Amino acid sequence: GESVGLHLPTLSVQEGDNSIINCAYSNSASDYFIWYKQESGKGPQFIIDIRSNMDKRQGQRVTVLLNKTVKHLSLQIAATQPGDSAVYFCAELRAEDDKIIFGKGTRLHILP
Amino acid sequence: DAGITQSPRHKVTETGTPVTLRCHQTENHRYMYWYRQDPGHGLRLIHYSYGVKDTDKGEVSDGYSVSRSKTEDFLLTLESATSSQTSVYFCAIGQENYGYTFGSGTRLTVV
């Protein structure tokens, strides 16, 4: 099966609050991870990536945290807005064949 | 989706007919990929290409073939469409360790 997975299929967050989307991976040799956002009817859109030599990386309103000890990845979205409503995928560069493997996704619902 | 165009956006076809989906890029990128996206399975790699006439199979390649005669075009062909190939198909460009850029997708329905 896939080594990349997500803890929750659906996450509901109040507008203005911070969102945290989690992802677990099983291959400790993986050294590159990516978060994608997919809005309805569109293709996945690159949000942010992180390499295994980092624990944290920040973008505009988004932060990715990598915990290699427990093989856990998270995406934090600050001050969640209605436009953040989408499905979020984590992806892992599989070490054995250099192919990117995608998790099944978490749907983020924004509550008014 | 700037730089990647998929066509058609939607298609309905009958079981047993051949279907070709087209991915066109203007980024002059060597690497191109075809994925299918299904509920409960996420994105799965069908075929990929590392250059003109250089293609290889992904994890779900059965029933699909590809061709890359020009850098900018990557074609996905279903030789004889089946209902199990009803899906949303995404083309992507990019290098594995730098992430991908995806097209807008083709929704294919096989009836």
mmCIF file of C-alpha atoms in Angstrom:
data_model
loop_
_atom_site.group_PDB
_atom_site.id
_atom_site.type_symbol
_atom_site.label_atom_id
_atom_site.label_comp_id
_atom_site.label_asym_id
_atom_site.label_seq_id
_atom_site.Cartn_x
_atom_site.Cartn_y
_atom_site.Cartn_z
ATOM 1 C CA GLY A 1 0.000 0.000 0.000
ATOM 2 C CA GLU A 2 0.916 3.641 -0.072
ATOM 3 C CA SER A 3 3.411 4.844 2.434
ATOM 4 C CA VAL A 4 1.900 8.326 2.540
ATOM 5 C CA GLY A 5 -1.385 8.743 4.348
ATOM 6 C CA LEU A 6 -3.515 11.273 6.170
ATOM 7 C CA HIS A 7 -4.941 11.109 9.661
ATOM 8 C CA LEU A 8 -8.323 12.713 8.875
ATOM 9 C CA PRO A 9 -10.313 12.688 5.651
ATOM 10 C CA THR A 10 -12.270 15.857 6.535
ATOM 11 C CA LEU A 11 -11.373 18.866 8.657
ATOM 12 C CA SER A 12 -13.779 21.689 9.546
ATOM 13 C CA VAL A 13 -12.281 24.945 10.751
ATOM 14 C CA GLN A 14 -13.797 28.269 11.731
ATOM 15 C CA GLU A 15 -12.921 31.120 9.428
ATOM 16 C CA GLY A 16 -10.034 33.053 10.928
ATOM 17 C CA ASP A 17 -8.714 30.132 12.948
ATOM 18 C CA ASN A 18 -5.562 28.218 12.118
ATOM 19 C CA SER A 19 -5.825 24.894 10.289
ATOM 20 C CA ILE A 20 -3.517 21.957 10.810
ATOM 21 C CA ILE A 21 -3.529 19.084 8.348
ATOM 22 C CA ASN A 22 -1.478 16.039 9.233
ATOM 23 C CA CYS A 23 0.241 13.354 7.215
ATOM 24 C CA ALA A 24 2.232 10.255 8.116
ATOM 25 C CA TYR A 25 4.851 8.566 6.001
ATOM 26 C CA SER A 26 6.461 5.178 6.466
ATOM 27 C CA ASN A 27 9.740 5.341 4.542
ATOM 28 C CA SER A 28 12.441 6.873 6.685
ATOM 29 C CA ALA A 29 14.674 7.156 3.591
ATOM 30 C CA SER A 30 12.314 9.626 1.902
ATOM 31 C CA ASP A 31 13.916 13.044 1.760
ATOM 32 C CA TYR A 32 11.471 15.307 -0.056
ATOM 33 C CA PHE A 33 7.862 16.132 0.775
ATOM 34 C CA ILE A 34 5.297 18.353 -0.862
ATOM 35 C CA TRP A 35 1.876 19.730 -0.015
ATOM 36 C CA TYR A 36 -0.675 20.299 -2.776
ATOM 37 C CA LYS A 37 -4.029 22.057 -2.733
ATOM 38 C CA GLN A 38 -6.807 20.950 -5.055
ATOM 39 C CA GLU A 39 -9.905 23.055 -5.528
ATOM 40 C CA SER A 40 -13.032 21.588 -7.013
ATOM 41 C CA GLY A 41 -12.721 20.996 -10.742
ATOM 42 C CA LYS A 42 -9.044 21.930 -10.853
ATOM 43 C CA GLY A 43 -5.712 20.192 -10.841
ATOM 44 C CA PRO A 44 -3.525 19.973 -7.741
ATOM 45 C CA GLN A 45 -1.586 23.147 -7.049
ATOM 46 C CA PHE A 46 1.837 23.161 -5.412
ATOM 47 C CA ILE A 47 1.748 24.924 -2.035
ATOM 48 C CA ILE A 48 5.014 24.271 -0.274
ATOM 49 C CA ASP A 49 7.726 21.664 -0.036
ATOM 50 C CA ILE A 50 10.339 20.613 2.472
ATOM 51 C CA ARG A 51 13.477 18.521 2.348
ATOM 52 C CA SER A 52 14.583 16.172 5.065
ATOM 53 C CA ASN A 53 17.443 18.407 6.148
ATOM 54 C CA MET A 54 14.854 20.877 7.457
ATOM 55 C CA ASP A 55 12.302 20.695 10.270
ATOM 56 C CA LYS A 56 10.216 23.675 9.276
ATOM 57 C CA ARG A 57 9.570 25.821 6.263
ATOM 58 C CA GLN A 58 7.324 28.832 5.982
ATOM 59 C CA GLY A 59 5.482 30.368 3.086
ATOM 60 C CA GLN A 60 2.763 32.937 2.844
ATOM 61 C CA ARG A 61 0.280 31.975 5.607
ATOM 62 C CA VAL A 62 1.451 28.346 5.395
ATOM 63 C CA THR A 63 4.021 26.427 7.380
ATOM 64 C CA VAL A 64 5.145 22.857 6.869
ATOM 65 C CA LEU A 65 6.625 20.939 9.773
ATOM 66 C CA LEU A 66 8.593 17.741 9.379
ATOM 67 C CA ASN A 67 9.209 15.396 12.284
ATOM 68 C CA LYS A 68 11.555 12.715 11.042
ATOM 69 C CA THR A 69 11.633 10.924 14.372
ATOM 70 C CA VAL A 70 7.970 9.922 14.107
ATOM 71 C CA LYS A 71 7.749 10.274 10.301
ATOM 72 C CA HIS A 72 5.098 12.932 10.454
ATOM 73 C CA LEU A 73 4.386 15.913 8.250
ATOM 74 C CA SER A 74 1.935 18.724 8.884
ATOM 75 C CA LEU A 75 0.627 21.728 7.027
ATOM 76 C CA GLN A 76 -0.432 24.731 9.053
ATOM 77 C CA ILE A 77 -2.583 27.424 7.479
ATOM 78 C CA ALA A 78 -2.807 30.645 9.431
ATOM 79 C CA ALA A 79 -6.019 32.672 9.631
ATOM 80 C CA THR A 80 -7.991 30.295 7.446
ATOM 81 C CA GLN A 81 -10.052 31.980 4.758
ATOM 82 C CA PRO A 82 -12.959 30.767 2.598
ATOM 83 C CA GLY A 83 -10.549 30.482 -0.323
ATOM 84 C CA ASP A 84 -8.619 27.833 1.589
ATOM 85 C CA SER A 85 -11.508 25.436 1.179
ATOM 86 C CA ALA A 86 -10.075 22.550 -0.848
ATOM 87 C CA VAL A 87 -8.602 19.085 -0.649
ATOM 88 C CA TYR A 88 -5.012 19.028 0.565
ATOM 89 C CA PHE A 89 -2.604 16.263 -0.417
ATOM 90 C CA CYS A 90 0.739 15.432 1.012
ATOM 91 C CA ALA A 91 3.227 13.752 -1.289
ATOM 92 C CA GLU A 92 6.477 11.934 -0.708
ATOM 93 C CA LEU A 93 9.411 11.317 -3.005
ATOM 94 C CA ARG A 94 9.785 7.565 -2.746
ATOM 95 C CA ALA A 95 13.443 6.769 -2.290
ATOM 96 C CA GLU A 96 13.550 3.409 -4.068
ATOM 97 C CA ASP A 97 12.453 4.683 -7.474
ATOM 98 C CA ASP A 98 12.405 8.481 -7.216
ATOM 99 C CA LYS A 99 8.662 8.613 -7.824
ATOM 100 C CA ILE A 100 6.296 10.946 -6.046
ATOM 101 C CA ILE A 101 3.567 9.144 -4.123
ATOM 102 C CA PHE A 102 0.439 11.046 -3.143
ATOM 103 C CA GLY A 103 -1.718 10.598 -0.091
ATOM 104 C CA LYS A 104 -5.478 10.337 -0.508
ATOM 105 C CA GLY A 105 -6.194 13.868 0.662
ATOM 106 C CA THR A 106 -7.939 15.789 3.439
ATOM 107 C CA ARG A 107 -10.899 17.991 2.652
ATOM 108 C CA LEU A 108 -10.793 21.305 4.494
ATOM 109 C CA HIS A 109 -14.179 22.913 5.234
ATOM 110 C CA ILE A 110 -14.303 26.509 6.343
ATOM 111 C CA LEU A 111 -17.120 27.359 8.721
ATOM 112 C CA PRO A 112 -18.476 30.936 8.644
ATOM 113 C CA ASP B 1 -2.158 25.831 -14.772
ATOM 114 C CA ALA B 2 -0.149 28.196 -16.884
ATOM 115 C CA GLY B 3 1.964 26.328 -19.407
ATOM 116 C CA ILE B 4 -0.014 23.084 -19.425
ATOM 117 C CA THR B 5 -3.140 22.455 -21.444
ATOM 118 C CA GLN B 6 -5.123 19.255 -21.408
ATOM 119 C CA SER B 7 -7.661 18.354 -24.064
ATOM 120 C CA PRO B 8 -10.439 17.536 -24.121
ATOM 121 C CA ARG B 9 -11.655 18.735 -20.713
ATOM 122 C CA HIS B 10 -14.565 16.324 -20.763
ATOM 123 C CA LYS B 11 -15.272 13.238 -22.823
ATOM 124 C CA VAL B 12 -17.890 10.528 -22.852
ATOM 125 C CA THR B 13 -17.060 7.436 -24.845
ATOM 126 C CA GLU B 14 -18.386 3.931 -25.312
ATOM 127 C CA THR B 15 -16.800 0.773 -23.999
ATOM 128 C CA GLY B 16 -14.378 -0.723 -26.494
ATOM 129 C CA THR B 17 -13.576 2.476 -28.339
ATOM 130 C CA PRO B 18 -10.091 3.987 -28.485
ATOM 131 C CA VAL B 19 -9.556 7.318 -26.760
ATOM 132 C CA THR B 20 -6.604 9.698 -26.850
ATOM 133 C CA LEU B 21 -6.024 12.442 -24.327
ATOM 134 C CA ARG B 22 -3.586 15.199 -25.054
ATOM 135 C CA CYS B 23 -1.261 17.145 -22.804
ATOM 136 C CA HIS B 24 0.481 20.187 -24.248
ATOM 137 C CA GLN B 25 3.110 22.204 -22.405
ATOM 138 C CA THR B 26 4.858 25.421 -23.284
ATOM 139 C CA GLU B 27 7.515 25.157 -20.558
ATOM 140 C CA ASN B 28 9.946 23.074 -22.642
ATOM 141 C CA HIS B 29 10.196 20.672 -19.712
ATOM 142 C CA ARG B 30 11.730 17.265 -20.229
ATOM 143 C CA TYR B 31 9.629 15.459 -17.670
ATOM 144 C CA MET B 32 5.932 14.785 -18.154
ATOM 145 C CA TYR B 33 3.513 12.504 -16.335
ATOM 146 C CA TRP B 34 0.009 11.122 -16.625
ATOM 147 C CA TYR B 35 -2.008 10.436 -13.475
ATOM 148 C CA ARG B 36 -5.512 9.261 -12.837
ATOM 149 C CA GLN B 37 -7.497 10.386 -9.828
ATOM 150 C CA ASP B 38 -10.232 8.252 -8.310
ATOM 151 C CA PRO B 39 -12.125 8.480 -5.015
ATOM 152 C CA GLY B 40 -10.391 6.416 -2.371
ATOM 153 C CA HIS B 41 -7.228 6.053 -4.431
ATOM 154 C CA GLY B 42 -5.889 9.545 -4.786
ATOM 155 C CA LEU B 43 -3.497 10.245 -7.638
ATOM 156 C CA ARG B 44 -1.896 7.244 -9.279
ATOM 157 C CA LEU B 45 0.846 7.344 -11.885
ATOM 158 C CA ILE B 46 -0.035 5.786 -15.247
ATOM 159 C CA HIS B 47 2.955 6.583 -17.451
ATOM 160 C CA TYR B 48 5.729 9.101 -17.536
ATOM 161 C CA SER B 49 8.275 10.500 -19.944
ATOM 162 C CA TYR B 50 11.756 11.823 -19.455
ATOM 163 C CA GLY B 51 12.090 13.122 -22.989
ATOM 164 C CA VAL B 52 11.108 12.649 -26.611
ATOM 165 C CA LYS B 53 10.499 8.957 -27.320
ATOM 166 C CA ASP B 54 11.539 8.128 -23.736
ATOM 167 C CA THR B 55 8.555 6.781 -21.804
ATOM 168 C CA ASP B 56 8.001 4.279 -19.039
ATOM 169 C CA LYS B 57 5.229 2.645 -17.078
ATOM 170 C CA GLY B 58 3.838 3.801 -13.782
ATOM 171 C CA GLU B 59 1.906 1.817 -11.207
ATOM 172 C CA VAL B 60 -1.400 1.554 -13.134
ATOM 173 C CA SER B 61 -0.305 1.308 -16.773
ATOM 174 C CA ASP B 62 -2.400 -1.669 -17.896
ATOM 175 C CA GLY B 63 -4.778 -0.670 -20.696
ATOM 176 C CA TYR B 64 -2.918 2.561 -21.420
ATOM 177 C CA SER B 65 -0.192 3.576 -23.831
ATOM 178 C CA VAL B 66 1.617 6.865 -24.319
ATOM 179 C CA SER B 67 3.604 8.645 -26.958
ATOM 180 C CA ARG B 68 5.949 11.599 -26.882
ATOM 181 C CA SER B 69 7.076 12.599 -30.361
ATOM 182 C CA LYS B 70 7.663 16.234 -29.425
ATOM 183 C CA THR B 71 8.834 17.835 -26.202
ATOM 184 C CA GLU B 72 5.619 19.773 -25.833
ATOM 185 C CA ASP B 73 3.096 16.966 -26.349
ATOM 186 C CA PHE B 74 2.438 13.852 -24.284
ATOM 187 C CA LEU B 75 -0.457 11.688 -25.469
ATOM 188 C CA LEU B 76 -2.294 9.106 -23.404
ATOM 189 C CA THR B 77 -4.223 6.455 -25.326
ATOM 190 C CA LEU B 78 -6.788 4.011 -24.063
ATOM 191 C CA GLU B 79 -6.675 1.337 -26.747
ATOM 192 C CA SER B 80 -10.095 -0.092 -25.862
ATOM 193 C CA ALA B 81 -11.823 1.893 -23.164
ATOM 194 C CA THR B 82 -13.434 0.069 -20.242
ATOM 195 C CA SER B 83 -15.748 1.325 -17.524
ATOM 196 C CA SER B 84 -12.934 0.955 -14.980
ATOM 197 C CA GLN B 85 -11.091 3.685 -16.858
ATOM 198 C CA THR B 86 -13.754 6.224 -16.021
ATOM 199 C CA SER B 87 -11.722 8.736 -14.079
ATOM 200 C CA VAL B 88 -10.215 12.184 -14.010
ATOM 201 C CA TYR B 89 -6.869 12.262 -15.788
ATOM 202 C CA PHE B 90 -4.173 14.769 -14.939
ATOM 203 C CA CYS B 91 -1.036 15.607 -16.798
ATOM 204 C CA ALA B 92 1.918 17.035 -14.903
ATOM 205 C CA ILE B 93 5.324 18.442 -15.712
ATOM 206 C CA GLY B 94 8.302 18.837 -13.448
ATOM 207 C CA GLN B 95 11.145 17.084 -11.792
ATOM 208 C CA GLU B 96 10.516 14.722 -8.899
ATOM 209 C CA ASN B 97 12.653 16.529 -6.381
ATOM 210 C CA TYR B 98 11.194 19.926 -7.209
ATOM 211 C CA GLY B 99 7.484 19.130 -7.298
ATOM 212 C CA TYR B 100 5.101 19.064 -10.214
ATOM 213 C CA THR B 101 2.805 21.469 -12.026
ATOM 214 C CA PHE B 102 -0.507 19.916 -12.965
ATOM 215 C CA GLY B 103 -2.920 20.586 -15.771
ATOM 216 C CA SER B 104 -6.632 21.161 -15.202
ATOM 217 C CA GLY B 105 -7.581 17.578 -15.889
ATOM 218 C CA THR B 106 -9.737 15.601 -18.308
ATOM 219 C CA ARG B 107 -12.880 13.997 -16.998
ATOM 220 C CA LEU B 108 -13.447 10.779 -18.941
ATOM 221 C CA THR B 109 -16.617 8.738 -18.689
ATOM 222 C CA VAL B 110 -16.778 5.313 -20.320
ATOM 223 C CA VAL B 111 -20.341 4.085 -20.777
#
